[in-house]
Coordinates of C-alpha atoms in Angstrom, one line a residue:
Chain U
M1 CA 295.0 77.7 83.5
Q2 CA 296.3 75.5 80.7
P3 CA 294.2 76.1 77.5
K4 CA 292.2 73.1 76.3
P5 CA 293.6 71.4 73.1
Y6 CA 292.1 72.4 69.8
M7 CA 289.4 70.3 68.1
N8 CA 290.4 67.6 65.7
P9 CA 290.9 69.5 62.5
Y10 CA 288.8 67.0 60.4
L11 CA 286.0 67.1 62.8
A12 CA 286.2 70.9 62.9
G13 CA 286.2 70.9 59.1
F14 CA 283.2 68.6 58.9
L15 CA 281.2 70.9 61.3
L16 CA 282.3 74.0 59.4
G17 CA 281.1 72.3 56.2
L18 CA 277.7 71.7 57.8
V19 CA 277.5 75.3 58.8
L20 CA 278.3 76.3 55.3
L21 CA 275.8 73.9 53.9
A22 CA 273.1 75.2 56.2
T23 CA 274.0 78.7 55.1
I24 CA 273.6 77.8 51.4
Y25 CA 270.4 75.9 52.1
I26 CA 268.8 78.7 54.0
T27 CA 270.1 81.8 52.1
G28 CA 271.3 80.4 48.8
R29 CA 274.8 81.9 49.3
G30 CA 277.9 81.1 51.3
L31 CA 279.7 82.6 54.2
G32 CA 281.9 85.6 54.1
A33 CA 283.9 88.1 56.0
S34 CA 285.4 90.9 54.0
G35 CA 282.0 92.2 53.0
A36 CA 281.4 93.3 56.5
F37 CA 284.7 95.3 56.4
K38 CA 283.4 97.0 53.3
S39 CA 280.2 97.9 55.2
V40 CA 282.3 99.5 58.0
V41 CA 284.2 101.5 55.5
I42 CA 281.2 102.7 53.6
A43 CA 279.3 103.6 56.7
T44 CA 282.3 105.5 58.0
V45 CA 282.7 107.4 54.8
E46 CA 279.0 108.2 54.6
G47 CA 279.1 109.3 58.2
V48 CA 282.3 111.4 58.2
A49 CA 282.1 112.9 54.7
P50 CA 278.6 112.7 53.3
Q51 CA 279.4 115.2 50.6
H52 CA 282.3 113.1 49.3
A53 CA 280.2 109.9 49.5
A54 CA 277.4 111.5 47.4
N55 CA 279.9 112.7 44.8
T56 CA 281.9 109.6 44.4
A57 CA 280.6 107.0 41.9
Y58 CA 281.6 104.0 44.0
Y59 CA 279.6 105.0 47.1
A60 CA 276.7 106.3 45.1
D61 CA 276.5 102.9 43.3
F62 CA 276.7 101.1 46.6
K63 CA 273.8 103.2 47.9
A64 CA 271.8 102.5 44.8
T65 CA 272.2 98.8 45.0
N66 CA 271.9 98.6 48.8
P67 CA 269.0 101.0 49.6
E68 CA 268.7 99.8 53.2
G69 CA 272.2 101.0 54.0
P70 CA 275.5 99.3 54.7
W71 CA 274.6 97.9 58.1
K72 CA 271.5 95.9 57.1
N73 CA 273.5 93.3 55.4
F74 CA 273.8 89.6 55.8
L75 CA 277.5 89.6 56.2
V76 CA 277.5 92.3 58.9
F77 CA 275.2 90.2 61.1
E78 CA 277.2 87.1 60.4
I79 CA 280.4 88.7 61.4
V80 CA 278.9 89.9 64.7
G81 CA 277.9 86.3 65.2
V82 CA 281.5 85.2 64.5
L83 CA 282.7 87.6 67.2
I84 CA 280.3 86.1 69.7
G85 CA 280.9 82.5 68.7
A86 CA 284.7 82.8 68.7
F87 CA 284.6 84.6 72.1
F88 CA 282.4 81.9 73.5
S89 CA 284.7 79.2 72.2
G90 CA 287.7 81.0 73.6
V91 CA 286.1 81.3 77.0
L92 CA 285.2 77.6 77.1
A93 CA 288.7 76.6 76.1
G94 CA 290.4 79.1 78.4
R95 CA 292.2 81.0 75.5
T96 CA 291.0 84.5 76.1
G97 CA 293.2 87.3 77.2
L98 CA 295.0 90.3 75.7
K99 CA 298.0 88.9 73.8
L100 CA 300.3 89.8 70.9
E101 CA 301.2 86.6 69.0
K102 CA 304.2 86.8 66.8
G103 CA 307.1 84.8 65.4
P104 CA 309.9 84.1 67.8
A105 CA 312.4 86.4 66.1
V106 CA 310.5 89.6 65.6
S107 CA 309.7 92.6 67.9
N108 CA 306.2 93.7 68.9
T109 CA 306.5 96.8 66.6
T110 CA 307.5 94.7 63.6
R111 CA 304.5 92.4 64.2
I112 CA 302.1 95.2 64.5
I113 CA 303.4 96.9 61.3
G114 CA 303.3 93.5 59.5
A115 CA 299.8 92.9 60.6
I116 CA 298.6 96.3 59.4
I117 CA 300.4 96.0 56.0
G118 CA 299.2 92.4 55.6
G119 CA 295.7 93.5 56.6
A120 CA 295.7 96.3 54.1
L121 CA 296.8 94.1 51.3
F122 CA 294.2 91.5 52.2
G123 CA 291.5 94.1 52.4
F124 CA 292.4 95.6 49.1
G125 CA 292.8 92.1 47.4
S126 CA 289.5 90.9 48.8
Q127 CA 287.6 93.8 47.2
L128 CA 289.4 93.3 43.9
G129 CA 288.9 89.5 44.0
R130 CA 285.3 89.8 45.1
G131 CA 285.7 87.9 48.3
C132 CA 288.3 86.6 50.7
T133 CA 289.2 83.1 51.9
S134 CA 285.7 82.6 53.3
G135 CA 283.5 84.3 50.8
S136 CA 285.3 83.4 47.6
A137 CA 287.6 80.4 48.2
L138 CA 285.6 78.3 50.7
S139 CA 282.1 79.2 49.6
G140 CA 283.2 79.1 46.0
M141 CA 284.5 75.6 46.4
A142 CA 281.2 74.4 47.9
V143 CA 279.3 75.5 44.8
L144 CA 282.2 74.7 42.4
S145 CA 282.6 78.3 41.3
L146 CA 285.5 78.6 38.8
G147 CA 286.3 82.1 40.1
G148 CA 286.3 81.0 43.7
I149 CA 288.6 78.1 43.1
L150 CA 291.0 80.3 41.0
T151 CA 291.1 82.9 43.8
M152 CA 291.9 80.2 46.3
L153 CA 294.7 78.9 44.2
A154 CA 296.0 82.4 43.8
I155 CA 295.9 83.1 47.5
F156 CA 297.7 80.0 48.6
G157 CA 300.0 80.1 45.6
A158 CA 301.2 83.6 46.3
A159 CA 301.6 82.9 50.0
Y160 CA 303.7 79.8 49.3
A161 CA 305.8 81.5 46.7
L162 CA 306.7 84.3 49.2
A163 CA 306.9 82.2 52.3
F164 CA 310.7 81.8 51.9
F165 CA 311.2 85.6 51.8
F166 CA 309.2 86.3 54.9
R167 CA 310.5 83.4 56.9
K168 CA 312.2 85.8 59.4
L169 CA 308.7 87.0 60.4
W170 CA 307.6 83.5 61.5
L171 CA 310.5 81.1 62.1
K172 CA 313.4 81.2 64.4
Chain A
M1 CA 262.6 73.5 48.7
G2 CA 265.7 75.5 49.4
P3 CA 267.1 78.1 49.4
L4 CA 264.5 79.2 52.0
V5 CA 265.2 83.0 51.4
P6 CA 263.3 84.8 50.1
F7 CA 260.1 82.7 49.5
I8 CA 259.9 80.9 52.8
I9 CA 262.1 83.1 55.1
S10 CA 262.0 86.8 54.5
E11 CA 265.1 88.9 53.8
E12 CA 264.6 90.6 57.2
F13 CA 264.5 87.4 59.2
S14 CA 267.5 86.1 57.3
L15 CA 269.6 88.6 59.2
V16 CA 268.7 87.0 62.5
I17 CA 269.7 83.6 61.0
A18 CA 272.9 85.2 59.8
L19 CA 273.8 86.0 63.3
F20 CA 273.3 82.4 64.4
L21 CA 275.2 81.0 61.4
G22 CA 278.0 83.4 62.3
I23 CA 278.1 82.2 65.8
G24 CA 278.5 78.6 64.5
F25 CA 281.2 79.8 62.1
G26 CA 283.2 81.7 64.7
F27 CA 282.9 79.0 67.3
I28 CA 284.2 76.3 65.0
L29 CA 287.0 78.5 63.5
E30 CA 288.2 79.3 67.1
Q31 CA 287.9 75.6 68.2
A32 CA 290.0 74.6 65.2
G33 CA 292.7 77.0 66.2
F34 CA 292.2 79.6 63.5
S35 CA 292.5 82.4 66.1
S36 CA 296.3 81.7 66.3
T37 CA 298.4 83.4 63.7
R38 CA 301.3 81.0 64.1
K39 CA 299.0 78.0 63.6
L40 CA 297.7 79.6 60.4
V41 CA 301.1 80.4 58.8
G42 CA 302.2 76.9 59.8
L43 CA 300.6 75.9 56.5
F44 CA 303.3 77.8 54.6
Y45 CA 306.3 76.5 56.5
G46 CA 305.1 72.9 56.9
Y47 CA 305.0 72.7 60.6
D48 CA 301.2 72.8 61.0
F49 CA 298.7 71.9 58.3
T50 CA 295.5 72.5 60.3
V51 CA 294.3 75.1 57.9
L52 CA 294.5 72.8 54.9
R53 CA 292.7 70.0 56.8
V54 CA 289.9 72.2 58.1
F55 CA 289.5 74.1 54.9
F56 CA 289.4 71.1 52.6
T57 CA 287.2 69.0 54.8
A58 CA 284.7 71.9 55.1
G59 CA 284.7 72.5 51.4
I60 CA 284.2 68.8 50.5
T61 CA 281.5 68.4 53.1
A62 CA 279.6 71.4 51.9
M63 CA 280.1 70.5 48.2
A64 CA 278.9 66.9 48.7
G65 CA 275.9 68.2 50.8
V66 CA 274.9 70.7 48.1
L67 CA 275.1 68.0 45.4
L68 CA 273.0 65.6 47.6
L69 CA 270.3 68.2 48.4
G70 CA 270.1 69.2 44.7
H71 CA 269.9 65.5 43.7
Y72 CA 266.8 64.9 45.9
G73 CA 265.2 68.2 44.8
L74 CA 265.6 69.8 48.2
L75 CA 267.8 72.6 47.0
D76 CA 267.4 74.4 43.7
L77 CA 270.9 74.5 42.3
D78 CA 269.9 76.8 39.5
V79 CA 269.3 79.8 41.8
I80 CA 272.0 79.5 44.4
Y81 CA 274.8 82.0 44.2
V82 CA 277.8 80.9 42.3
N83 CA 280.6 83.4 42.7
P84 CA 281.0 85.0 39.2
T85 CA 284.3 84.6 37.5
F86 CA 286.3 87.7 36.5
L87 CA 289.5 86.0 35.4
K88 CA 292.0 88.9 35.9
S89 CA 290.6 90.3 39.1
A90 CA 290.2 86.8 40.7
L91 CA 293.8 86.0 40.1
L92 CA 295.3 89.4 40.9
G93 CA 293.1 89.9 43.9
G94 CA 293.9 86.4 45.1
A95 CA 297.7 87.0 44.7
I96 CA 297.5 90.3 46.6
M97 CA 295.6 88.5 49.4
G98 CA 298.2 85.8 49.4
V99 CA 300.9 88.4 50.0
G100 CA 298.8 89.9 52.8
F101 CA 298.3 86.4 54.3
I102 CA 302.1 85.7 54.6
I103 CA 302.9 89.2 55.9
G104 CA 299.9 89.7 58.2
G105 CA 299.3 86.1 59.3
F106 CA 295.5 86.2 59.1
C107 CA 292.7 86.3 56.7
P108 CA 289.6 88.5 57.4
G109 CA 287.5 85.8 59.0
T110 CA 290.2 84.4 61.2
S111 CA 291.3 87.9 62.2
V112 CA 287.8 88.6 63.6
C113 CA 288.0 85.3 65.5
A114 CA 291.4 86.2 67.0
L115 CA 290.2 89.7 67.8
A116 CA 287.2 88.2 69.7
I117 CA 289.5 86.4 72.1
G118 CA 291.8 89.4 72.6
K119 CA 294.7 89.0 70.2
L120 CA 296.2 92.5 69.7
D121 CA 297.9 91.6 66.4
A122 CA 294.4 90.7 65.1
L123 CA 293.2 94.1 66.0
A124 CA 296.1 95.6 64.0
F125 CA 295.2 93.3 61.1
V126 CA 291.5 94.3 61.2
F127 CA 292.5 98.0 61.2
G128 CA 294.8 97.4 58.3
A129 CA 292.1 95.5 56.4
I130 CA 289.7 98.4 56.8
L131 CA 292.4 100.7 55.5
G132 CA 292.9 98.4 52.5
V133 CA 289.2 98.3 51.7
F134 CA 289.1 102.1 52.0
A135 CA 292.0 102.3 49.6
F136 CA 290.0 100.2 47.2
T137 CA 286.8 102.2 47.5
E138 CA 288.7 105.5 47.1
G139 CA 290.9 104.3 44.3
F140 CA 288.1 102.4 42.5
P141 CA 288.3 104.4 39.2
L142 CA 292.0 103.4 38.9
V143 CA 291.3 99.6 39.2
E144 CA 287.8 99.6 37.6
G145 CA 289.2 98.3 34.3
I146 CA 290.8 95.3 35.9
Y147 CA 287.9 94.8 38.2
N148 CA 285.4 94.3 35.4
S149 CA 287.5 92.7 32.7
N150 CA 287.3 89.1 31.5
N151 CA 283.8 88.6 32.9
M152 CA 282.9 84.9 32.4
G153 CA 279.7 85.0 34.4
Q154 CA 278.6 82.5 37.0
V155 CA 280.6 79.7 35.5
K156 CA 281.3 76.4 37.4
I157 CA 284.7 74.9 37.3
S158 CA 283.1 71.6 36.2
E159 CA 281.5 73.3 33.2
Y160 CA 284.7 75.0 32.4
L161 CA 286.6 71.7 32.4
G162 CA 283.8 70.0 30.5
M163 CA 283.0 67.4 33.1
S164 CA 280.0 66.7 35.3
D165 CA 279.7 68.3 38.8
I166 CA 279.8 64.9 40.3
L167 CA 283.0 63.8 38.5
F168 CA 284.7 67.0 39.7
G169 CA 283.5 66.3 43.2
F170 CA 285.1 62.9 43.1
L171 CA 288.4 64.3 41.9
L172 CA 288.3 67.1 44.5
A173 CA 287.6 64.6 47.3
A174 CA 290.4 62.3 46.1
M175 CA 292.8 65.3 45.9
A176 CA 291.9 66.3 49.4
V177 CA 292.5 62.8 50.8
G178 CA 295.8 62.7 49.0
A179 CA 296.7 66.1 50.4
F180 CA 295.8 65.0 53.9
V181 CA 298.1 62.0 53.7
A182 CA 301.0 63.8 52.1
T183 CA 300.9 66.8 54.5
W184 CA 300.8 64.4 57.5
Y185 CA 304.1 63.0 56.4
I186 CA 305.5 66.4 55.7
E187 CA 304.4 67.7 59.1
N188 CA 306.0 64.9 60.9
K189 CA 309.2 65.4 59.0
V190 CA 309.4 69.1 59.7
N191 CA 308.6 68.6 63.4
K192 CA 310.9 65.6 63.6
R193 CA 308.2 63.3 64.8
K194 CA 307.9 59.7 64.1
P195 CA 304.9 59.1 61.7
V196 CA 303.0 56.7 63.9
I197 CA 299.2 56.4 64.1
S198 CA 297.2 54.1 66.3
G199 CA 295.2 51.4 64.6
K200 CA 292.0 52.6 66.0
L201 CA 292.4 56.2 64.8
R202 CA 293.5 55.0 61.4
N203 CA 290.3 53.0 61.1
Q204 CA 288.2 56.0 62.2
Y205 CA 289.9 58.1 59.5
A206 CA 289.3 55.4 56.9
Y207 CA 285.6 55.4 57.7
A208 CA 285.5 59.2 57.6
V209 CA 287.1 59.2 54.2
L210 CA 284.5 56.7 53.0
G211 CA 281.7 59.2 54.0
P212 CA 282.0 61.8 51.2
F213 CA 282.6 59.1 48.6
V214 CA 279.4 57.3 49.6
V215 CA 277.5 60.5 49.4
L216 CA 279.0 61.3 46.0
G217 CA 278.3 57.8 44.9
I218 CA 274.6 58.1 45.9
V219 CA 274.3 61.3 43.9
A220 CA 276.1 59.7 40.9
F221 CA 274.3 56.3 40.8
L222 CA 271.0 56.4 42.6
P223 CA 267.9 58.0 40.9
G224 CA 267.1 61.6 42.0
K225 CA 263.7 63.2 42.6
Y226 CA 262.9 63.9 39.0
D227 CA 264.1 60.5 37.9
I228 CA 261.7 59.0 40.4
I229 CA 258.8 61.1 39.3
N230 CA 259.4 60.3 35.7
K231 CA 259.7 56.6 36.4
R232 CA 256.4 56.6 38.3
I233 CA 254.7 58.3 35.5
A234 CA 256.2 55.9 33.0
D235 CA 255.0 53.0 35.2
Q236 CA 251.5 54.2 35.4
K237 CA 251.3 54.8 31.8
R238 CA 252.5 51.3 31.0
Q239 CA 250.0 49.8 33.3
Q240 CA 247.2 52.1 32.1
T241 CA 246.2 52.6 35.7
C242 CA 245.9 56.4 35.6
V243 CA 242.5 57.8 36.1
F244 CA 241.8 61.3 34.8
K245 CA 239.0 63.4 36.0
E246 CA 237.5 65.1 33.0
M247 CA 235.6 68.3 32.8
P248 CA 233.5 69.1 29.7
A249 CA 233.9 72.5 28.2
D250 CA 230.4 73.6 29.0
K251 CA 230.9 72.8 32.7
L252 CA 234.3 74.6 32.7
A253 CA 232.8 77.7 31.2
H254 CA 230.1 77.7 33.9
E255 CA 232.8 77.3 36.6
I256 CA 234.9 80.1 35.1
V257 CA 231.9 82.4 35.1
N258 CA 230.7 81.6 38.6
N259 CA 233.7 80.3 40.5
Y260 CA 236.8 81.7 38.8
Y261 CA 238.4 82.4 42.1
V262 CA 238.7 78.7 43.1
L263 CA 239.9 77.7 39.7
N264 CA 243.3 77.6 38.1
V265 CA 242.8 77.2 34.4
I266 CA 246.2 76.0 33.2
D267 CA 247.4 76.2 29.6
V268 CA 250.2 73.7 29.1
R269 CA 251.0 74.6 25.5
T270 CA 253.9 76.8 24.4
P271 CA 253.9 80.5 25.2
E272 CA 253.4 81.3 21.5
E273 CA 250.3 79.2 21.3
F274 CA 249.1 80.7 24.6
E275 CA 249.6 84.2 23.2
A276 CA 247.7 83.4 20.1
Y277 CA 244.6 82.2 22.0
H278 CA 243.9 81.1 25.5
L279 CA 240.9 80.5 27.6
P280 CA 239.5 83.3 29.8
T281 CA 241.4 83.5 33.2
A282 CA 244.0 80.9 32.0
I283 CA 247.6 80.9 33.1
N284 CA 250.4 79.5 31.0
I285 CA 252.6 76.8 32.3
P286 CA 254.4 75.2 29.3
F287 CA 254.6 71.4 29.7
D288 CA 258.4 71.3 29.7
Q289 CA 258.6 73.8 32.5
M290 CA 256.2 72.1 34.8
M291 CA 258.9 70.9 37.1
D292 CA 260.1 74.5 37.7
R293 CA 260.2 75.5 41.3
Q294 CA 258.2 78.6 40.7
Y295 CA 255.1 76.5 39.7
E296 CA 255.4 74.0 42.6
P297 CA 253.0 75.9 44.9
I298 CA 250.2 75.7 42.2
F299 CA 250.4 71.9 42.2
R300 CA 250.7 71.6 46.0
Q301 CA 247.9 73.9 47.1
K302 CA 244.5 72.5 48.2
L303 CA 242.4 75.6 47.8
K304 CA 241.9 75.8 44.1
T305 CA 241.1 73.2 41.5
N306 CA 243.5 72.9 38.6
V307 CA 242.0 72.4 35.2
F308 CA 244.5 71.6 32.4
Y309 CA 243.9 72.0 28.8
A310 CA 245.9 71.9 25.6
D311 CA 245.3 71.1 21.9
S312 CA 246.4 67.5 22.1
D313 CA 244.9 64.8 24.3
T314 CA 248.2 63.2 25.1
L315 CA 249.9 66.4 26.2
V316 CA 247.1 67.4 28.6
R317 CA 247.1 63.9 30.1
M318 CA 250.9 63.9 30.6
A319 CA 250.6 67.3 32.2
C320 CA 247.9 66.2 34.6
L321 CA 250.0 63.1 35.5
H322 CA 253.0 65.3 36.2
A323 CA 251.0 67.6 38.4
K324 CA 249.7 64.6 40.3
F325 CA 253.2 63.6 41.2
I326 CA 254.4 67.0 42.1
G327 CA 251.7 67.8 44.6
K328 CA 248.3 66.8 46.0
S329 CA 246.1 69.4 44.4
E330 CA 242.8 68.5 42.8
N331 CA 243.5 68.2 39.1
Y332 CA 241.0 68.0 36.2
I333 CA 241.5 68.0 32.5
M334 CA 239.3 69.7 30.0
K335 CA 237.7 67.2 27.6
E336 CA 237.8 69.5 24.6
S337 CA 240.8 71.2 23.1
S338 CA 241.3 74.9 23.3
T339 CA 240.3 75.3 19.6
E340 CA 237.1 73.5 20.3
F341 CA 236.4 75.7 23.3
R342 CA 236.8 78.8 21.2
E343 CA 234.5 77.4 18.5
M344 CA 231.9 76.4 21.1
F345 CA 231.7 79.7 22.8
F346 CA 233.2 82.5 20.8
E347 CA 232.5 81.5 17.2
L348 CA 228.9 80.5 17.5
T349 CA 226.7 80.2 14.5
P350 CA 223.0 80.9 15.3
P351 CA 220.9 77.8 14.8
G352 CA 218.6 77.7 11.8
P353 CA 214.8 78.0 11.9
E354 CA 214.3 74.3 12.1
A355 CA 216.6 73.9 15.1
T356 CA 215.3 71.8 18.0
K357 CA 214.5 73.3 21.3
Q358 CA 217.5 71.6 22.8
Q359 CA 219.9 73.1 20.2
L360 CA 218.4 76.5 20.8
S361 CA 218.8 76.4 24.6
L362 CA 222.4 75.2 24.2
Y363 CA 223.0 78.1 21.8
N364 CA 221.5 80.5 24.3
Y365 CA 223.5 79.1 27.2
R366 CA 226.8 79.3 25.3
S367 CA 226.3 82.8 23.9
Q368 CA 225.3 84.1 27.4
T369 CA 228.3 82.4 29.0
A370 CA 230.6 83.8 26.4
A371 CA 229.3 87.2 27.1
Q372 CA 229.7 86.7 30.8
M373 CA 233.3 85.4 30.3
T374 CA 234.1 88.5 28.2
N375 CA 232.7 90.7 31.0
L376 CA 234.6 88.8 33.6
M377 CA 237.9 89.3 31.7
E378 CA 237.1 93.0 31.3
S379 CA 236.6 93.4 35.0
L380 CA 239.5 91.2 36.0
K381 CA 241.8 93.2 33.8
N382 CA 241.8 95.9 36.5
I383 CA 242.6 93.5 39.3
G384 CA 245.6 92.4 37.4
A385 CA 246.5 89.3 35.5
P386 CA 247.6 86.2 37.4
V387 CA 250.8 87.2 39.2
K388 CA 253.9 85.9 37.5
R389 CA 256.3 84.8 40.0
Q390 CA 259.8 85.2 39.0
V391 CA 262.7 83.1 40.1
V392 CA 265.0 85.2 42.2
T393 CA 268.6 84.5 41.8
V394 CA 270.4 84.9 45.0
K395 CA 272.8 87.8 45.2
G396 CA 275.7 87.2 47.5
G397 CA 279.3 87.7 47.9
C398 CA 281.9 88.9 50.2

């Protein structure tokens, strides 16, 4: 089956803006994603190595500021929602299926390694920068946060600056 | 008045709402094509600017909406979460994320979307991201210095640049429209397409562009909620049509003693004056803070009667008028000032031997009531003073 075409980007942006606005109106804060990753990491560390978690300042601090544990978190529930919503959309549009998407000139292994390295950098950077493209850049723009907008400029600036050097990954 | 959490919707229930907001978020991201890594990186090679279009449109929509809701007093802009600015870590973290973006082809939110529809490269990215977060949490002592340096607090870019929110909003919206037009030409050039657009579509886009500017214009030029309230008050004052229900101090004292639980005695003087002396059971709402969101319920409720007092006649009338326009509670003003109240009840001089019977009974009434009020305060002390409701600043973040 031929997948349905994507939504008009401006319409999608408008709807996304309304979701973000609703989030701010209801909860007073924006959307996010990397915070849920942090919850996964902290829950895993606490589960696998409770001794280590208790002795390390970072985990102890997290526990003190989040007494209800890493799972009972706005962003965790939101990301579960994202999984459901995206899956639903994918089914409606006929885009689901196991697939490895990559640039035309790279092997599967290169793509996987690239994705892991890129993911690791993004994960690390999102913790250092207090939020990723959703939590810091997009939500930050909606409330005119200086930090959020600076982070956004840094993300896209760095990606543009390096795009030439990584063109083999994506272009023919 | 938003935000609804935590006063109207509990923290617990907000998690359920988070799930639904997430469903909307994920659905739209996927519909826009953010589950495809090649579509995402198209931004950096000029063949597909979808990311920029969706991202900017969403940002402008939400920003204009936030300003509009704030303008009409539906959303308290003072308590919503503004991401704090730590200059060094924001820039360095952003740069690292940028490198991750061009190598990995996703960002965290989009990788989750792509994973949901079965993209294996997204699975690798999510795995990598978790490793990256783990590296950060384990190596936190090494980066703690950078992480916490240059703290500028919850600063807005408009404040930083010394302009109003609305002016920055206009600039950002204009920038976005400029970027949309420019990238459309670039995209056509890179893909070797002819830049043609049908007249109908062009008109639709023109109307769409008009939308945010109209909203921003409304916020900039039309009076907001508090402007309207202040104008109504000024009107009524000019026309001398305001009617005040007055309550003499003797009656108020009687009410305090017998019905204190259906009474809000409100002191609208400054906190210092309140500290120095205030009526029994009184709470302090300084006049210039009356519009604060934390006090709104007091002026909206219909169970208790509000009695205002101050030392000046004008101040107490102004306060009562404000209260009338904030809510529909029953509002009274005390006829006497607080100093007079104190003299009448707590600094009584016994009448001389030639006092009339009337003076004597008044003296008896007042001294008895004073004693009862003192008793009441004694016993209420243990129940606890009127609950001070603190404005909760929303904690958030990614």
